[in-house]
Amino acid sequence: NAGVIQTPRHKVTGKGQEATLWCEPISGHSAVFWYRQTIVQGLEFLTYFRNQAPIDDSGMPKERFSAQMPNQSHSTLKIQSTQPQDSAVYLCASSWGGDTQYFGPGTRLLVL
Amino acid sequence: GEQVEQLPSILRVQEGSSASINCSYEDSASNYFPWYKQEPGENPKLIIDIRSNMERKQIQELIVLLDKKAKRFSLHITDTQPGDSAMYFCAARATGGNNKLTFGQGTVLSVIP
C-alpha cells in the first residue's frame, strides 16, 4: 500500500498565478480531506469528500479556492490568483469509514 | 464549530521521564480524539486515538485519557526516548455526519538525552 500520494511535493508560483494540487487517496478509502498547515494557523480543515461527493467545504476561502473529486482515485485542489498568504503545506488525508485519517506527504506551496 | 486548545506549545523533558500534553474541546458532541505525531518535513502520523465510549487507552508507552465531563483529553508518553522528539497534535471530531478533524495548535516535544 503506497499510502496517500500527493503531487507535486513542492510548488513555487508567482503572485497571481494558478496552482493545482493533486491527491490520490489510499485505494478503497471513501473519504478524502484537504487541510492546510502553516506555522501561524496550524492545521486547518479546508474541505471533505465522501464517495466523491462534496460534503463540507466550510474551511475553503470562497473566492479563489476550489476542490474537485472527479473519480475515486484522485482529488484536486485549485487555487486561482495565488497570493503570498496562500503559502503553506497542503495536506490530503483519506479515510475508509471516517475515523482514522491517513495523511499524505503534503504539497509545500510557496507563492512569491 | 469545534475548537481545540492544546498545551503546552513547547515541552522539554529528560530522556526516561514522562511527557504530558493536554487538550480541551468545546463541542460536547465530539466523539473521536486522535493524536498525531509529525516529524520535520514529514506528514502527520496517527499514533493513538480514543473514542468517547472509553476513558483510557494505552499502546505501549502511549496513554490517552478522556474526561468527557470536563471536555479534556491528554496524551502521556512514559519513558521518553530521543526518538519521541517531534510535533504532536491532538484533534477532535464531532458527530453529525461530518468527519472533519479540528486540530490543536501542536506541541513541540524535545527529549533531552
mmCIF file of C-alpha atoms in Angstrom:
data_model
loop_
_atom_site.group_PDB
_atom_site.id
_atom_site.type_symbol
_atom_site.label_atom_id
_atom_site.label_comp_id
_atom_site.label_asym_id
_atom_site.label_seq_id
_atom_site.Cartn_x
_atom_site.Cartn_y
_atom_site.Cartn_z
ATOM 1 C CA ASN A 1 0.000 0.000 0.000
ATOM 2 C CA ALA A 2 1.608 3.222 -1.154
ATOM 3 C CA GLY A 3 -0.348 5.410 1.191
ATOM 4 C CA VAL A 4 -1.850 8.723 0.190
ATOM 5 C CA ILE A 5 0.015 10.218 -2.756
ATOM 6 C CA GLN A 6 0.289 13.947 -3.276
ATOM 7 C CA THR A 7 1.859 15.730 -6.197
ATOM 8 C CA PRO A 8 3.764 17.886 -6.622
ATOM 9 C CA ARG A 9 5.708 17.771 -3.367
ATOM 10 C CA HIS A 10 6.893 21.329 -3.850
ATOM 11 C CA LYS A 11 5.483 24.122 -5.955
ATOM 12 C CA VAL A 12 6.644 27.691 -6.407
ATOM 13 C CA THR A 13 4.335 30.137 -8.131
ATOM 14 C CA GLY A 14 4.316 33.830 -8.783
ATOM 15 C CA LYS A 15 1.660 36.021 -7.265
ATOM 16 C CA GLY A 16 -1.485 35.894 -9.382
ATOM 17 C CA GLN A 17 -0.767 32.542 -10.970
ATOM 18 C CA GLU A 18 -2.835 29.398 -10.608
ATOM 19 C CA ALA A 19 -1.789 26.342 -8.617
ATOM 20 C CA THR A 20 -3.312 22.876 -8.877
ATOM 21 C CA LEU A 21 -2.541 20.278 -6.261
ATOM 22 C CA TRP A 22 -3.256 16.577 -6.694
ATOM 23 C CA CYS A 23 -4.152 13.871 -4.240
ATOM 24 C CA GLU A 24 -4.546 10.140 -4.745
ATOM 25 C CA PRO A 25 -6.229 8.545 -1.727
ATOM 26 C CA ILE A 26 -5.494 5.089 -0.448
ATOM 27 C CA SER A 27 -7.284 2.559 -2.631
ATOM 28 C CA GLY A 28 -10.662 1.684 -1.196
ATOM 29 C CA HIS A 29 -10.929 4.747 1.013
ATOM 30 C CA SER A 30 -14.204 6.564 0.530
ATOM 31 C CA ALA A 31 -13.394 9.843 2.240
ATOM 32 C CA VAL A 32 -10.877 12.488 1.208
ATOM 33 C CA PHE A 33 -9.956 15.532 3.254
ATOM 34 C CA TRP A 34 -7.871 18.586 2.470
ATOM 35 C CA TYR A 35 -6.071 20.514 5.213
ATOM 36 C CA ARG A 36 -3.665 23.435 5.191
ATOM 37 C CA GLN A 37 -0.749 23.728 7.590
ATOM 38 C CA THR A 38 1.094 26.912 8.473
ATOM 39 C CA ILE A 39 3.255 27.918 11.405
ATOM 40 C CA VAL A 40 0.793 30.576 12.495
ATOM 41 C CA GLN A 41 -2.552 28.829 11.954
ATOM 42 C CA GLY A 42 -1.511 25.225 12.484
ATOM 43 C CA LEU A 43 -3.573 22.528 10.777
ATOM 44 C CA GLU A 44 -6.777 23.890 9.281
ATOM 45 C CA PHE A 45 -9.570 21.939 7.646
ATOM 46 C CA LEU A 46 -10.414 23.016 4.121
ATOM 47 C CA THR A 47 -12.832 20.554 2.536
ATOM 48 C CA TYR A 48 -14.102 16.982 2.606
ATOM 49 C CA PHE A 49 -15.439 14.494 0.056
ATOM 50 C CA ARG A 50 -17.228 11.246 0.728
ATOM 51 C CA ASN A 51 -17.780 8.821 -2.134
ATOM 52 C CA GLN A 52 -16.622 11.647 -4.431
ATOM 53 C CA ALA A 53 -19.414 13.960 -3.296
ATOM 54 C CA PRO A 54 -18.513 17.256 -1.613
ATOM 55 C CA ILE A 55 -19.742 17.122 1.973
ATOM 56 C CA ASP A 56 -18.244 20.118 3.711
ATOM 57 C CA ASP A 57 -16.224 22.980 2.249
ATOM 58 C CA SER A 58 -16.615 25.291 5.207
ATOM 59 C CA GLY A 59 -12.872 25.797 5.527
ATOM 60 C CA MET A 60 -12.300 26.851 1.964
ATOM 61 C CA PRO A 61 -11.637 30.501 1.173
ATOM 62 C CA LYS A 62 -14.576 31.008 -1.134
ATOM 63 C CA GLU A 63 -13.263 33.246 -3.820
ATOM 64 C CA ARG A 64 -10.100 31.606 -5.117
ATOM 65 C CA PHE A 65 -10.099 28.065 -3.812
ATOM 66 C CA SER A 66 -11.932 25.126 -5.330
ATOM 67 C CA ALA A 67 -11.714 21.372 -4.961
ATOM 68 C CA GLN A 68 -12.980 18.506 -7.010
ATOM 69 C CA MET A 69 -13.035 14.761 -6.911
ATOM 70 C CA PRO A 70 -13.863 13.584 -10.421
ATOM 71 C CA ASN A 71 -13.262 9.936 -9.613
ATOM 72 C CA GLN A 72 -12.477 7.775 -6.610
ATOM 73 C CA SER A 73 -8.768 7.727 -7.334
ATOM 74 C CA HIS A 74 -7.965 11.400 -7.211
ATOM 75 C CA SER A 75 -8.906 14.802 -5.926
ATOM 76 C CA THR A 76 -7.606 18.209 -6.891
ATOM 77 C CA LEU A 77 -7.324 21.474 -5.017
ATOM 78 C CA LYS A 78 -7.068 24.516 -7.252
ATOM 79 C CA ILE A 79 -6.021 27.957 -6.103
ATOM 80 C CA GLN A 80 -6.592 30.777 -8.557
ATOM 81 C CA SER A 81 -4.730 34.053 -8.471
ATOM 82 C CA THR A 82 -2.397 32.825 -5.735
ATOM 83 C CA GLN A 83 -1.339 35.248 -3.033
ATOM 84 C CA PRO A 84 1.684 35.128 -0.700
ATOM 85 C CA GLN A 85 -0.618 34.296 2.214
ATOM 86 C CA ASP A 86 -1.577 31.077 0.413
ATOM 87 C CA SER A 87 1.928 29.769 1.066
ATOM 88 C CA ALA A 88 1.534 26.678 3.213
ATOM 89 C CA VAL A 89 1.775 22.924 3.240
ATOM 90 C CA TYR A 90 -1.412 21.476 1.794
ATOM 91 C CA LEU A 91 -2.178 18.060 3.211
ATOM 92 C CA CYS A 92 -4.565 15.493 1.828
ATOM 93 C CA ALA A 93 -5.878 12.698 4.003
ATOM 94 C CA SER A 94 -8.062 9.706 3.259
ATOM 95 C CA SER A 95 -10.182 7.505 5.405
ATOM 96 C CA TRP A 96 -12.100 4.285 4.966
ATOM 97 C CA GLY A 97 -15.051 4.873 7.221
ATOM 98 C CA GLY A 98 -14.434 8.325 8.593
ATOM 99 C CA ASP A 99 -12.463 7.669 11.737
ATOM 100 C CA THR A 100 -8.774 7.149 11.140
ATOM 101 C CA GLN A 101 -7.405 9.626 8.638
ATOM 102 C CA TYR A 102 -4.132 8.858 6.887
ATOM 103 C CA PHE A 103 -2.211 11.852 5.678
ATOM 104 C CA GLY A 104 -0.194 12.202 2.533
ATOM 105 C CA PRO A 105 3.261 13.822 2.443
ATOM 106 C CA GLY A 106 1.793 17.195 1.559
ATOM 107 C CA THR A 107 2.482 19.782 -1.109
ATOM 108 C CA ARG A 108 4.614 22.694 0.021
ATOM 109 C CA LEU A 109 3.341 25.731 -1.848
ATOM 110 C CA LEU A 110 5.377 28.911 -1.971
ATOM 111 C CA VAL A 111 3.872 31.990 -3.574
ATOM 112 C CA LEU A 112 6.423 34.666 -4.353
ATOM 113 C CA GLY B 1 -17.779 24.938 15.184
ATOM 114 C CA GLU B 2 -15.471 22.872 17.295
ATOM 115 C CA GLN B 3 -12.368 24.450 18.793
ATOM 116 C CA VAL B 4 -9.474 22.569 20.351
ATOM 117 C CA GLU B 5 -6.897 24.094 22.641
ATOM 118 C CA GLN B 6 -3.600 22.313 23.175
ATOM 119 C CA LEU B 7 -0.975 22.968 25.803
ATOM 120 C CA PRO B 8 1.887 23.308 26.224
ATOM 121 C CA SER B 9 3.185 24.557 22.914
ATOM 122 C CA ILE B 10 6.744 23.580 23.822
ATOM 123 C CA LEU B 11 7.780 20.733 26.094
ATOM 124 C CA ARG B 12 11.289 19.698 27.018
ATOM 125 C CA VAL B 13 11.841 16.574 29.081
ATOM 126 C CA GLN B 14 14.758 14.456 30.135
ATOM 127 C CA GLU B 15 15.153 11.078 28.475
ATOM 128 C CA GLY B 16 13.414 8.405 30.508
ATOM 129 C CA SER B 17 10.923 10.769 32.106
ATOM 130 C CA SER B 18 7.252 11.202 31.206
ATOM 131 C CA ALA B 19 5.746 13.829 28.937
ATOM 132 C CA SER B 20 2.156 15.026 29.108
ATOM 133 C CA ILE B 21 0.178 17.056 26.594
ATOM 134 C CA ASN B 22 -3.271 18.363 27.369
ATOM 135 C CA CYS B 23 -6.134 19.290 25.094
ATOM 136 C CA SER B 24 -9.588 20.674 25.673
ATOM 137 C CA TYR B 25 -12.532 20.898 23.313
ATOM 138 C CA GLU B 26 -15.800 22.770 23.212
ATOM 139 C CA ASP B 27 -18.327 20.627 21.374
ATOM 140 C CA SER B 28 -19.803 18.056 23.727
ATOM 141 C CA ALA B 29 -20.885 16.097 20.641
ATOM 142 C CA SER B 30 -17.293 15.299 19.717
ATOM 143 C CA ASN B 31 -16.770 11.554 19.910
ATOM 144 C CA TYR B 32 -13.370 10.742 18.448
ATOM 145 C CA PHE B 33 -9.982 12.060 19.554
ATOM 146 C CA PRO B 34 -6.855 11.098 17.624
ATOM 147 C CA TRP B 35 -3.269 12.066 18.327
ATOM 148 C CA TYR B 36 -0.795 12.617 15.522
ATOM 149 C CA LYS B 37 2.990 12.776 15.582
ATOM 150 C CA GLN B 38 4.733 14.860 12.948
ATOM 151 C CA GLU B 39 8.477 14.831 12.402
ATOM 152 C CA PRO B 40 10.186 17.648 10.484
ATOM 153 C CA GLY B 41 9.374 17.506 6.794
ATOM 154 C CA GLU B 42 7.051 14.562 7.267
ATOM 155 C CA ASN B 43 3.288 14.129 7.240
ATOM 156 C CA PRO B 44 1.320 13.728 10.475
ATOM 157 C CA LYS B 45 1.076 10.085 11.505
ATOM 158 C CA LEU B 46 -1.631 8.690 13.782
ATOM 159 C CA ILE B 47 -0.096 7.266 16.932
ATOM 160 C CA ILE B 48 -3.109 6.614 19.135
ATOM 161 C CA ASP B 49 -6.779 7.519 19.315
ATOM 162 C CA ILE B 50 -9.660 7.235 21.736
ATOM 163 C CA ARG B 51 -13.397 7.208 21.264
ATOM 164 C CA SER B 52 -15.962 8.711 23.562
ATOM 165 C CA ASN B 53 -17.037 5.338 24.935
ATOM 166 C CA MET B 54 -13.622 4.966 26.603
ATOM 167 C CA GLU B 55 -11.817 6.836 29.362
ATOM 168 C CA ARG B 56 -8.357 5.385 28.953
ATOM 169 C CA LYS B 57 -6.353 3.692 26.244
ATOM 170 C CA GLN B 58 -2.756 2.522 26.213
ATOM 171 C CA ILE B 59 -0.496 1.415 23.399
ATOM 172 C CA GLN B 60 2.950 0.545 24.709
ATOM 173 C CA GLU B 61 4.387 3.771 26.150
ATOM 174 C CA LEU B 62 1.468 5.926 24.999
ATOM 175 C CA ILE B 63 -1.501 6.564 27.269
ATOM 176 C CA VAL B 64 -4.503 8.697 26.397
ATOM 177 C CA LEU B 65 -7.090 9.801 28.908
ATOM 178 C CA LEU B 66 -10.501 11.258 28.129
ATOM 179 C CA ASP B 67 -12.667 13.213 30.558
ATOM 180 C CA LYS B 68 -15.936 13.881 28.755
ATOM 181 C CA LYS B 69 -17.448 15.867 31.606
ATOM 182 C CA ALA B 70 -14.558 18.310 31.619
ATOM 183 C CA LYS B 71 -14.166 18.056 27.820
ATOM 184 C CA ARG B 72 -10.492 17.335 28.164
ATOM 185 C CA PHE B 73 -8.171 14.676 26.857
ATOM 186 C CA SER B 74 -4.494 14.106 27.267
ATOM 187 C CA LEU B 75 -1.532 12.180 25.919
ATOM 188 C CA HIS B 76 1.085 10.760 28.227
ATOM 189 C CA ILE B 77 4.336 9.355 26.939
ATOM 190 C CA THR B 78 6.090 7.274 29.543
ATOM 191 C CA ASP B 79 9.832 6.558 29.466
ATOM 192 C CA THR B 80 10.501 9.093 26.723
ATOM 193 C CA GLN B 81 13.270 8.455 24.204
ATOM 194 C CA PRO B 82 15.051 10.844 21.821
ATOM 195 C CA GLY B 83 13.005 9.326 19.002
ATOM 196 C CA ASP B 84 9.880 10.724 20.634
ATOM 197 C CA SER B 85 11.067 14.239 19.815
ATOM 198 C CA ALA B 86 8.576 15.658 17.315
ATOM 199 C CA MET B 87 5.490 17.834 16.949
ATOM 200 C CA TYR B 88 2.351 16.320 18.437
ATOM 201 C CA PHE B 89 -1.191 17.301 17.510
ATOM 202 C CA CYS B 90 -4.424 16.443 19.223
ATOM 203 C CA ALA B 91 -7.693 16.577 17.325
ATOM 204 C CA ALA B 92 -11.390 16.196 17.880
ATOM 205 C CA ARG B 93 -14.144 15.075 15.564
ATOM 206 C CA ALA B 94 -17.752 15.982 16.100
ATOM 207 C CA THR B 95 -20.681 13.752 15.247
ATOM 208 C CA GLY B 96 -23.325 14.631 12.701
ATOM 209 C CA GLY B 97 -22.027 13.010 9.562
ATOM 210 C CA ASN B 98 -19.117 15.350 9.074
ATOM 211 C CA ASN B 99 -15.844 13.630 9.785
ATOM 212 C CA LYS B 100 -13.566 16.627 9.672
ATOM 213 C CA LEU B 101 -10.957 16.895 12.383
ATOM 214 C CA THR B 102 -10.336 20.061 14.352
ATOM 215 C CA PHE B 103 -6.715 20.176 15.462
ATOM 216 C CA GLY B 104 -4.985 21.729 18.404
ATOM 217 C CA GLN B 105 -2.104 24.097 17.771
ATOM 218 C CA GLY B 106 0.531 21.445 18.353
ATOM 219 C CA THR B 107 3.207 20.715 20.933
ATOM 220 C CA VAL B 108 6.889 20.573 20.105
ATOM 221 C CA LEU B 109 8.366 17.855 22.299
ATOM 222 C CA SER B 110 12.103 17.703 22.798
ATOM 223 C CA VAL B 111 13.562 14.753 24.662
ATOM 224 C CA ILE B 112 16.977 15.601 26.021
ATOM 225 C CA PRO B 113 19.427 12.698 26.157
#
